[in-house]
PDB file of C-alpha atoms in Angstrom:
ATOM      1  CA  ILE Z1029       0.069   0.086  -0.124  1.00 97.00           C
ATOM      2  CA  GLN Z1030       1.276   3.293  -0.904  1.00 98.00           C
ATOM      3  CA  MET Z1031       0.970   6.548   0.805  1.00 98.00           C
ATOM      4  CA  THR Z1032       1.004   9.898  -0.562  1.00 98.00           C
ATOM      5  CA  GLN Z1033       1.000  13.186   1.730  1.00 98.00           C
ATOM      6  CA  SER Z1034       0.219  16.739   0.378  1.00 98.00           C
ATOM      7  CA  PRO Z1035       1.510  19.400   0.399  1.00 98.00           C
ATOM      8  CA  SER Z1036       5.248  18.216   0.996  1.00 98.00           C
ATOM      9  CA  SER Z1037       5.997  21.536   2.603  1.00 97.00           C
ATOM     10  CA  LEU Z1038       3.891  24.143   3.722  1.00 97.00           C
ATOM     11  CA  SER Z1039       4.767  27.798   5.281  1.00 97.00           C
ATOM     12  CA  ALA Z1040       2.414  28.985   8.231  1.00 96.00           C
ATOM     13  CA  SER Z1041       2.425  31.232  10.854  1.00 96.00           C
ATOM     14  CA  VAL Z1042       1.604  30.866  14.579  1.00 96.00           C
ATOM     15  CA  GLY Z1043      -1.772  30.811  15.171  1.00 97.00           C
ATOM     16  CA  ASP Z1044      -2.971  29.594  11.324  1.00 97.00           C
ATOM     17  CA  ARG Z1045      -5.115  26.433  11.008  1.00 98.00           C
ATOM     18  CA  VAL Z1046      -3.180  24.017   9.347  1.00 98.00           C
ATOM     19  CA  THR Z1047      -4.470  20.933   7.344  1.00 98.00           C
ATOM     20  CA  ILE Z1048      -2.305  17.721   5.806  1.00 98.00           C
ATOM     21  CA  THR Z1049      -3.773  15.105   3.962  1.00 98.00           C
ATOM     22  CA  CYS Z1050      -2.776  11.425   3.038  1.00 98.00           C
ATOM     23  CA  ARG Z1051      -3.932   9.629   0.632  1.00 98.00           C
ATOM     24  CA  ALA Z1052      -3.816   5.420   0.487  1.00 98.00           C
ATOM     25  CA  SER Z1053      -3.598   3.505  -2.537  1.00 98.00           C
ATOM     26  CA  GLN Z1054      -6.380   1.450  -1.559  1.00 98.00           C
ATOM     27  CA  SER Z1055      -9.253   1.292   1.097  1.00 98.00           C
ATOM     28  CA  ILE Z1056      -7.195   0.782   4.484  1.00 97.00           C
ATOM     29  CA  SER Z1057     -10.604   1.507   6.389  1.00 96.00           C
ATOM     30  CA  GLY Z1058      -9.566   3.790   9.577  1.00 96.00           C
ATOM     31  CA  TYR Z1059      -6.099   2.307   9.714  1.00 97.00           C
ATOM     32  CA  VAL Z1060      -3.760   5.493   9.658  1.00 98.00           C
ATOM     33  CA  ASP Z1061      -1.670   6.987  12.249  1.00 98.00           C
ATOM     34  CA  TRP Z1062       0.043  10.340  12.461  1.00 98.00           C
ATOM     35  CA  TYR Z1063       3.923  11.040  14.092  1.00 98.00           C
ATOM     36  CA  GLN Z1064       5.476  14.424  14.405  1.00 98.00           C
ATOM     37  CA  GLN Z1065       9.392  14.584  14.151  1.00 98.00           C
ATOM     38  CA  LYS Z1066      11.715  17.513  15.043  1.00 98.00           C
ATOM     39  CA  PRO Z1067      15.060  17.703  13.725  1.00 96.00           C
ATOM     40  CA  GLY Z1068      17.384  15.041  15.340  1.00 96.00           C
ATOM     41  CA  LYS Z1069      14.575  13.528  17.422  1.00 98.00           C
ATOM     42  CA  ALA Z1070      12.627  10.440  17.162  1.00 98.00           C
ATOM     43  CA  PRO Z1071       8.971  10.807  16.032  1.00 98.00           C
ATOM     44  CA  LYS Z1072       6.273  11.436  18.369  1.00 98.00           C
ATOM     45  CA  LEU Z1073       2.732   9.386  18.059  1.00 98.00           C
ATOM     46  CA  LEU Z1074       0.172  12.225  17.484  1.00 98.00           C
ATOM     47  CA  VAL Z1075      -3.041  10.202  16.232  1.00 98.00           C
ATOM     48  CA  TYR Z1076      -3.988   6.517  15.999  1.00 98.00           C
ATOM     49  CA  THR Z1077      -6.735   4.895  13.988  1.00 97.00           C
ATOM     50  CA  ALA Z1078      -7.259   8.063  12.010  1.00 98.00           C
ATOM     51  CA  SER Z1079      -8.893   9.880  15.048  1.00 98.00           C
ATOM     52  CA  THR Z1080      -8.098   8.901  18.332  1.00 98.00           C
ATOM     53  CA  LEU Z1081      -5.575  11.303  20.068  1.00 98.00           C
ATOM     54  CA  GLN Z1082      -2.569   9.920  21.928  1.00 97.00           C
ATOM     55  CA  SER Z1083      -2.427  10.442  25.333  1.00 96.00           C
ATOM     56  CA  GLY Z1084      -0.812  13.506  26.158  1.00 97.00           C
ATOM     57  CA  VAL Z1085      -1.117  15.157  22.772  1.00 98.00           C
ATOM     58  CA  PRO Z1086      -2.842  18.695  22.792  1.00 98.00           C
ATOM     59  CA  ALA Z1087      -6.049  18.957  21.825  1.00 98.00           C
ATOM     60  CA  ARG Z1088      -5.374  21.637  18.888  1.00 98.00           C
ATOM     61  CA  PHE Z1089      -4.246  18.226  17.115  1.00 98.00           C
ATOM     62  CA  SER Z1090      -7.216  16.427  15.244  1.00 98.00           C
ATOM     63  CA  GLY Z1091      -7.587  13.481  12.732  1.00 98.00           C
ATOM     64  CA  SER Z1092     -10.099  12.157  10.178  1.00 98.00           C
ATOM     65  CA  GLY Z1093     -10.927  10.125   7.466  1.00 98.00           C
ATOM     66  CA  SER Z1094     -11.254   6.671   6.287  1.00 97.00           C
ATOM     67  CA  GLY Z1095     -11.212   4.673   3.369  1.00 97.00           C
ATOM     68  CA  THR Z1096      -8.541   6.401   1.533  1.00 98.00           C
ATOM     69  CA  ASP Z1097      -8.317   9.868   2.286  1.00 98.00           C
ATOM     70  CA  PHE Z1098      -7.113  11.049   5.634  1.00 98.00           C
ATOM     71  CA  THR Z1099      -6.308  14.658   7.303  1.00 98.00           C
ATOM     72  CA  LEU Z1100      -4.388  15.943  10.173  1.00 98.00           C
ATOM     73  CA  THR Z1101      -5.317  19.171  11.463  1.00 98.00           C
ATOM     74  CA  ILE Z1102      -3.722  21.644  13.661  1.00 98.00           C
ATOM     75  CA  SER Z1103      -6.647  24.260  14.616  1.00 98.00           C
ATOM     76  CA  SER Z1104      -4.139  26.864  16.030  1.00 97.00           C
ATOM     77  CA  LEU Z1105      -0.438  26.098  14.871  1.00 97.00           C
ATOM     78  CA  GLN Z1106       2.005  26.895  17.856  1.00 97.00           C
ATOM     79  CA  PRO Z1107       5.544  27.544  17.845  1.00 95.00           C
ATOM     80  CA  GLU Z1108       6.375  23.835  19.081  1.00 96.00           C
ATOM     81  CA  ASP Z1109       4.518  22.802  16.050  1.00 97.00           C
ATOM     82  CA  PHE Z1110       6.954  23.500  13.486  1.00 94.00           C
ATOM     83  CA  ALA Z1111       8.235  20.053  12.537  1.00 98.00           C
ATOM     84  CA  THR Z1112       7.786  17.281   9.879  1.00 98.00           C
ATOM     85  CA  TYR Z1113       4.467  15.012  10.036  1.00 98.00           C
ATOM     86  CA  TYR Z1114       4.092  11.665   8.980  1.00 98.00           C
ATOM     87  CA  CYS Z1115       1.050   9.512   8.112  1.00 98.00           C
ATOM     88  CA  GLN Z1116       1.680   5.727   8.407  1.00 98.00           C
ATOM     89  CA  GLN Z1117      -0.911   2.839   7.346  1.00 98.00           C
ATOM     90  CA  SER Z1118      -1.212   0.292  10.144  1.00 97.00           C
ATOM     91  CA  TYR Z1119      -3.774  -1.750   8.213  1.00 97.00           C
ATOM     92  CA  THR Z1120      -1.214  -4.474   6.861  1.00 96.00           C
ATOM     93  CA  ILE Z1121       1.958  -5.370   6.423  1.00 97.00           C
ATOM     94  CA  PRO Z1122       4.504  -3.624   5.592  1.00 97.00           C
ATOM     95  CA  PHE Z1123       3.324  -0.596   7.570  1.00 97.00           C
ATOM     96  CA  THR Z1124       4.203   2.118   4.917  1.00 98.00           C
ATOM     97  CA  PHE Z1125       4.762   5.430   5.838  1.00 98.00           C
ATOM     98  CA  GLY Z1126       3.746   8.405   3.563  1.00 98.00           C
ATOM     99  CA  PRO Z1127       6.740  10.884   2.495  1.00 98.00           C
ATOM    100  CA  GLY Z1128       6.377  13.515   5.176  1.00 98.00           C
ATOM    101  CA  THR Z1129       4.940  17.164   5.375  1.00 98.00           C
ATOM    102  CA  LYS Z1130       7.204  19.800   6.549  1.00 98.00           C
ATOM    103  CA  VAL Z1131       5.742  22.399   8.371  1.00 98.00           C
ATOM    104  CA  ASP Z1132       7.680  25.693   8.646  1.00 95.00           C
ATOM    105  CA  LEU Z1133       7.317  29.272   9.495  1.00 89.00           C
ATOM    106  CA  LYS Z1134       6.384  31.801   7.243  1.00 88.00           C
TER     107      LYS Z1134
ATOM    108  CA  GLU A  60       9.317   5.472  32.873  1.00 96.00           C
ATOM    109  CA  VAL A  61       9.522   3.592  29.448  1.00 97.00           C
ATOM    110  CA  ARG A  62      12.931   4.114  28.014  1.00 98.00           C
ATOM    111  CA  LEU A  63      14.293   2.419  24.789  1.00 98.00           C
ATOM    112  CA  LEU A  64      17.998   2.512  24.102  1.00 98.00           C
ATOM    113  CA  ASP A  65      19.302   1.732  20.732  1.00 98.00           C
ATOM    114  CA  SER A  66      22.740   0.738  20.136  1.00 98.00           C
ATOM    115  CA  GLY A  67      25.439  -1.213  17.605  1.00 98.00           C
ATOM    116  CA  GLY A  68      25.498   1.245  14.934  1.00 98.00           C
ATOM    117  CA  THR A  69      28.920   1.768  13.126  1.00 98.00           C
ATOM    118  CA  LEU A  70      30.489   1.980  10.025  1.00 98.00           C
ATOM    119  CA  VAL A  71      30.667  -1.525   8.017  1.00 98.00           C
ATOM    120  CA  GLN A  72      31.837  -2.503   4.704  1.00 98.00           C
ATOM    121  CA  PRO A  73      29.072  -3.542   1.810  1.00 98.00           C
ATOM    122  CA  GLY A  74      28.261  -7.020   2.240  1.00 98.00           C
ATOM    123  CA  GLY A  75      29.188  -6.959   5.594  1.00 98.00           C
ATOM    124  CA  SER A  76      26.911  -7.879   8.980  1.00 98.00           C
ATOM    125  CA  LEU A  77      26.071  -6.160  12.099  1.00 98.00           C
ATOM    126  CA  ARG A  78      23.680  -6.534  15.437  1.00 98.00           C
ATOM    127  CA  LEU A  79      21.704  -3.778  16.727  1.00 98.00           C
ATOM    128  CA  SER A  80      20.204  -3.770  20.070  1.00 98.00           C
ATOM    129  CA  CYS A  81      17.421  -2.014  21.821  1.00 98.00           C
ATOM    130  CA  ALA A  82      17.529  -2.202  25.677  1.00 98.00           C
ATOM    131  CA  ALA A  83      13.901  -1.538  27.018  1.00 98.00           C
ATOM    132  CA  SER A  84      12.961  -0.868  30.544  1.00 98.00           C
ATOM    133  CA  GLY A  85       9.972   1.011  32.215  1.00 97.00           C
ATOM    134  CA  PHE A  86       7.324  -1.756  31.251  1.00 97.00           C
ATOM    135  CA  THR A  87       6.395  -5.253  31.082  1.00 97.00           C
ATOM    136  CA  PHE A  88       8.462  -6.194  27.877  1.00 97.00           C
ATOM    137  CA  ASP A  89       7.438  -9.435  26.736  1.00 96.00           C
ATOM    138  CA  LYS A  90       3.696  -7.966  26.654  1.00 96.00           C
ATOM    139  CA  TYR A  91       4.420  -6.208  23.605  1.00 96.00           C
ATOM    140  CA  ALA A  92       5.177  -6.219  20.041  1.00 97.00           C
ATOM    141  CA  MET A  93       8.363  -4.465  19.115  1.00 97.00           C
ATOM    142  CA  SER A  94       9.425  -3.079  15.751  1.00 98.00           C
ATOM    143  CA  TRP A  95      12.578  -1.683  14.070  1.00 98.00           C
ATOM    144  CA  VAL A  96      12.059   1.504  11.836  1.00 98.00           C
ATOM    145  CA  ARG A  97      14.889   3.204   9.891  1.00 98.00           C
ATOM    146  CA  GLN A  98      15.347   6.806   8.299  1.00 98.00           C
ATOM    147  CA  ALA A  99      18.067   7.533   5.750  1.00 98.00           C
ATOM    148  CA  PRO A 100      20.140  10.650   6.336  1.00 96.00           C
ATOM    149  CA  GLY A 101      17.479  13.463   4.997  1.00 95.00           C
ATOM    150  CA  LYS A 102      14.721  10.972   3.854  1.00 97.00           C
ATOM    151  CA  GLY A 103      11.510   9.669   5.627  1.00 98.00           C
ATOM    152  CA  LEU A 104      10.618   6.774   7.905  1.00 98.00           C
ATOM    153  CA  GLU A 105      10.382   3.418   6.614  1.00 98.00           C
ATOM    154  CA  TRP A 106       9.228   0.502   8.959  1.00 98.00           C
ATOM    155  CA  VAL A 107      11.632  -2.604   8.737  1.00 98.00           C
ATOM    156  CA  SER A 108      10.627  -5.456  10.924  1.00 98.00           C
ATOM    157  CA  ALA A 109       8.671  -6.281  13.750  1.00 98.00           C
ATOM    158  CA  ILE A 110       8.348  -9.106  16.436  1.00 97.00           C
ATOM    159  CA  SER A 111       5.706 -10.124  18.694  1.00 96.00           C
ATOM    160  CA  GLY A 112       5.945 -10.123  22.531  1.00 95.00           C
ATOM    161  CA  SER A 113       6.705 -13.986  22.853  1.00 95.00           C
ATOM    162  CA  GLY A 114       9.196 -13.876  19.827  1.00 96.00           C
ATOM    163  CA  ASP A 115       7.005 -16.229  17.731  1.00 96.00           C
ATOM    164  CA  SER A 116       6.122 -14.420  15.187  1.00 96.00           C
ATOM    165  CA  THR A 117       8.436 -12.418  12.993  1.00 97.00           C
ATOM    166  CA  TYR A 118       7.504  -9.722   9.886  1.00 98.00           C
ATOM    167  CA  TYR A 119       9.722  -8.069   7.563  1.00 98.00           C
ATOM    168  CA  ALA A 120       9.707  -5.057   4.811  1.00 98.00           C
ATOM    169  CA  SER A 121      10.277  -6.841   1.256  1.00 98.00           C
ATOM    170  CA  SER A 122      13.524  -4.658   1.394  1.00 98.00           C
ATOM    171  CA  VAL A 123      15.545  -6.561   4.071  1.00 98.00           C
ATOM    172  CA  LYS A 124      13.699 -10.198   4.211  1.00 98.00           C
ATOM    173  CA  GLY A 125      16.183 -12.876   3.830  1.00 98.00           C
ATOM    174  CA  ARG A 126      18.947 -10.540   5.017  1.00 98.00           C
ATOM    175  CA  PHE A 127      17.906  -9.385   8.424  1.00 98.00           C
ATOM    176  CA  THR A 128      16.653 -11.496  11.445  1.00 98.00           C
ATOM    177  CA  ILE A 129      14.708  -9.895  14.306  1.00 98.00           C
ATOM    178  CA  SER A 130      14.936 -11.542  17.771  1.00 98.00           C
ATOM    179  CA  ARG A 131      14.288 -10.515  21.278  1.00 98.00           C
ATOM    180  CA  ASP A 132      15.467 -11.902  24.579  1.00 98.00           C
ATOM    181  CA  ASN A 133      12.446 -11.361  26.912  1.00 98.00           C
ATOM    182  CA  ALA A 134      14.802 -12.570  30.117  1.00 98.00           C
ATOM    183  CA  LYS A 135      17.231  -9.593  29.118  1.00 98.00           C
ATOM    184  CA  ASN A 136      14.548  -6.997  28.003  1.00 98.00           C
ATOM    185  CA  THR A 137      16.119  -6.728  24.688  1.00 98.00           C
ATOM    186  CA  LEU A 138      15.234  -6.395  21.022  1.00 98.00           C
ATOM    187  CA  TYR A 139      18.095  -7.129  18.437  1.00 98.00           C
ATOM    188  CA  LEU A 140      18.167  -6.807  14.776  1.00 98.00           C
ATOM    189  CA  GLN A 141      20.965  -8.878  13.088  1.00 98.00           C
ATOM    190  CA  MET A 142      21.898  -7.317   9.404  1.00 98.00           C
ATOM    191  CA  ASN A 143      23.637  -9.358   7.043  1.00 98.00           C
ATOM    192  CA  SER A 144      24.639  -8.661   3.320  1.00 98.00           C
ATOM    193  CA  LEU A 145      24.559  -4.992   4.382  1.00 98.00           C
ATOM    194  CA  ARG A 146      24.102  -2.582   1.252  1.00 98.00           C
ATOM    195  CA  ALA A 147      24.658   0.946   0.517  1.00 97.00           C
ATOM    196  CA  GLU A 148      20.821   1.580   0.611  1.00 97.00           C
ATOM    197  CA  ASP A 149      20.914   0.329   4.263  1.00 98.00           C
ATOM    198  CA  ALA A 150      22.666   3.225   5.524  1.00 98.00           C
ATOM    199  CA  ALA A 151      20.542   4.758   8.080  1.00 98.00           C
ATOM    200  CA  LEU A 152      19.339   5.379  11.820  1.00 98.00           C
ATOM    201  CA  TYR A 153      17.561   2.454  12.961  1.00 98.00           C
ATOM    202  CA  TYR A 154      15.128   3.110  15.626  1.00 98.00           C
ATOM    203  CA  CYS A 155      13.320   0.526  17.560  1.00 98.00           C
ATOM    204  CA  ALA A 156       9.620   1.281  18.669  1.00 98.00           C
ATOM    205  CA  LYS A 157       7.139  -0.166  21.033  1.00 97.00           C
ATOM    206  CA  SER A 158       3.178  -0.312  20.391  1.00 94.00           C
ATOM    207  CA  PRO A 159       1.206   0.696  23.278  1.00 91.00           C
ATOM    208  CA  PHE A 160      -1.308  -2.197  22.699  1.00 89.00           C
ATOM    209  CA  GLY A 161      -0.284  -5.974  23.557  1.00 85.00           C
ATOM    210  CA  GLY A 162      -1.207  -8.008  20.708  1.00 85.00           C
ATOM    211  CA  VAL A 163      -0.463  -5.326  18.082  1.00 92.00           C
ATOM    212  CA  ILE A 164       2.309  -4.401  16.099  1.00 91.00           C
ATOM    213  CA  VAL A 165       1.063  -0.527  15.184  1.00 93.00           C
ATOM    214  CA  PRO A 166       1.400   2.334  16.278  1.00 96.00           C
ATOM    215  CA  PHE A 167       4.238   3.015  18.017  1.00 97.00           C
ATOM    216  CA  ASP A 168       3.688   5.170  21.255  1.00 96.00           C
ATOM    217  CA  TYR A 169       7.843   5.044  22.146  1.00 98.00           C
ATOM    218  CA  TRP A 170      10.856   5.437  20.527  1.00 98.00           C
ATOM    219  CA  GLY A 171      14.548   4.829  20.967  1.00 98.00           C
ATOM    220  CA  GLN A 172      17.177   7.754  20.005  1.00 98.00           C
ATOM    221  CA  GLY A 173      18.090   5.591  17.155  1.00 98.00           C
ATOM    222  CA  THR A 174      21.624   4.135  16.247  1.00 98.00           C
ATOM    223  CA  LEU A 175      23.356   5.108  13.227  1.00 98.00           C
ATOM    224  CA  VAL A 176      24.509   2.349  10.408  1.00 98.00           C
ATOM    225  CA  THR A 177      26.890   3.515   7.621  1.00 98.00           C
ATOM    226  CA  VAL A 178      27.837   1.088   4.935  1.00 98.00           C
ATOM    227  CA  SER A 179      30.938   2.083   2.907  1.00 96.00           C
ATOM    228  CA  SER A 180      34.038   0.787   1.625  1.00 95.00           C
TER     229      SER A 180
END
């Protein structure tokens, strides 16, 4: 299963609403997870099974979607949110990741 | 506190072998599946391999199947990745990762700090 993400990068300001899209090459029900990665750090789990927020993750992050199309939304971008975001399908092995979306400061 | 400590990465020649380790603490190790995920320099994430909590079931990406072997020693709370016939394209930062739920492999709620494998002559 191939995962694509759009956009590949975006520039935004603090307080902006940001939406990242992930598309699977076939239906994967709701089996998508989202990770945030900052430079030099391991990825951090944000959302799993499309819309369940991982414990400790701020409520400004949310996920939605099913089938082939999924979104990660940051309702009000904070300075600590500038990072690269990856989706991953957890439907079947191999658990493929999307290529990432880099969010930087406008 | 859950901790995963990756080690074993180094410079190795093409065709060579290497064993990575991941020392786990802060949770009941044998109740959780574990995985290895790699990231080539400046690139995205690639899931490499996974193993069940008991060690009875193993899974591999096609890019490493037949060359890499995942294993675990539950008495030592340690995960391993034996890497043979290494290629230039295997060069990456290798992370071990844990699932938050017993019995399933994904998602990954805790990650090691990564250990760097360089493949070059």
